[in-house]
Amino acid sequence: MALTFIFSLAVLLTLTLLTPLNSTKISRVDVLGWICNNGTVSDDEAYRRSYQINIDAIRDDMKHAKFGIHEHGDPPQKMYVLSQCVSDLLPDECNLCWSRATDLLSQCFPATGGWIHLDGCFVRADNYSFYLEPVSHQDTKICASDKEKAAEFKGLVTEVTKCIVETAPYSQGFSVAQRSIGDLKVYGLGICWRTLDDELCKLCLADGALSVSSCLPSKEGFALNAGCYLRYSNYTFFNERGLLSMSLTKGHMVNILGLSMVGVLAIAVGFWCGKCIYMRASPKKKKLKEKESQSICNNGSHLMSFKYSTLEKATDHFNESCKLGVGGYGEVFKGTLSDGREIAIKRLHISGKKPRDEIHNEIDVISRCQHKNLVLLLGCCFTNMNSFIVYEYLANTSLDHVLFNPEKKKELDWKKRRTIILGTAKGLEYLHEACKIIHRDIKASNVLLDLKYKPKISDFGLAKFYPEGGKDIIPSSSPSPSSIAGTLGYMAPEYISKGRLSNKIDAYSFGVLVLEITSGFRNNKFPSDNSLETLVTQVWKCFASDKLEEMIDKDMEEEIDKTEVKRVMLIGLLCTQESPRLRPTMSKVIQMVTSSTDFVLPTPTKPPFLHYSM
């Protein structure tokens, strides 16, 4: 019979006293991953000084708490630093690991920063506030070359990593676990950086667990993520003495065992409460019904409940200089929390049932679905007078502010535009396949860009869940104008005329967006003598007459691979075909964008409304 052990600190105290401690000295200063950013700073000397000032500032924190964050300098030379040791390290081991990591990371400069994962610690430096990032495009994994032949090994690894994902977020971001069948054993460890809340920690570890699962049947796997570290192995690699020292001082055996039993009871209660919260938040249990905003923010959700005074202070009393713009149902402000984290705050103006429903819907949808290409919802604040939604801050605001600005669009070279297209497709793929959600309003203003122009889909007020299998939702009668929601020019013809909902309506909107990104024109404001001409119809006409190159944005650099740009334009036309059945899924889009030119694309058929523009 299989035996399972879940090692919280309290459980491990008992097991450590009952079994011999591992006498093998495990080196924790081996470098697992080390990445330096591509960009560079203008003043290398000032940036290096900021790095040293930050390191000196967190030295004592690392010594006593094994964790530290600090920032120093003024933009663009401002630097943010985070460092943390794995919780099982003894203080001297942590100091040794941290010292080596900081020395090695300093070799990245004059790059804007980088990160380094050692087996026992992590250090990251960058020119923006990254503290709330659970995952990033730089995440990586390492798989051991030795393979495990036992058929049961994969199942044991899955159990161990699942256990860590479920326990670590609610155990101060750290957990170790063991699973065994006979002599076959698997050990695991997971840790999140302390800047992440429970839900972000769980998201990061779940991503790490998925990543290392592809290592199997390797005997060891390591996930090196932006916000966490996860490892499995076929031997005990964590430091039991270090774990013991985390909670014990000198005392009697009876006190130790007493603490252990209290810990066990606490875990049992925690699991029970966690299960209740999970069940209450389950998509199958929750329905998108009208309810009070505060209950949406608090009831069965991981979201933070911000104090009004916190948001007021973060925005200098909602000063006009902090206003980023006006979004759906409210103004958007940039805020800076006391710990230096930057946030975006939407001050809501709710009047009537429909706006309230859409806001509730957005909170409900986005709090369930988390992906590196979806905007991160942090929390809410509701008072008698005001209502706010708090998101992560994205430095480059929305795509439309850059793409359709004659000066700013020059910053969007082809590499950035391709990254935006691919990232948006990946975000939609996650919504469609993992969450069973149709966004219904994909457009340039709903794609936000971070400091590095990585895209994140936003504005989920119109999103809808659809049945398993993704079959069309067909209304029983002709749709009323009030039931059709979205933005004209981006809405699929079958949705406008018949109200038919499927993930192919998002594919259509995405196709329009692709053509806008590659051409630099707005679909609804395409310059033409024919008032019925749109960007989509014009691109198709150029394709049909073998003049597609004429539609490539002239503001992109001249050295671009025009063959690749035309190929991506072709993908945009495939997504905007009149027949929804012919439009590719987002998984297929990703395959087409990332494949070589040897992969032959289908020939697109005509888009809708073409005869009106002839």
mmCIF file of C-alpha atoms in Angstrom, residues 104 188 195:
data_model
loop_
_atom_site.group_PDB
_atom_site.id
_atom_site.type_symbol
_atom_site.label_atom_id
_atom_site.label_comp_id
_atom_site.label_asym_id
_atom_site.label_seq_id
_atom_site.Cartn_x
_atom_site.Cartn_y
_atom_site.Cartn_z
ATOM 1 C CA LEU A 104 27.574 36.373 -9.903
ATOM 2 C CA GLY A 188 9.768 17.370 -3.420
ATOM 3 C CA THR A 195 6.023 39.136 -2.155
#
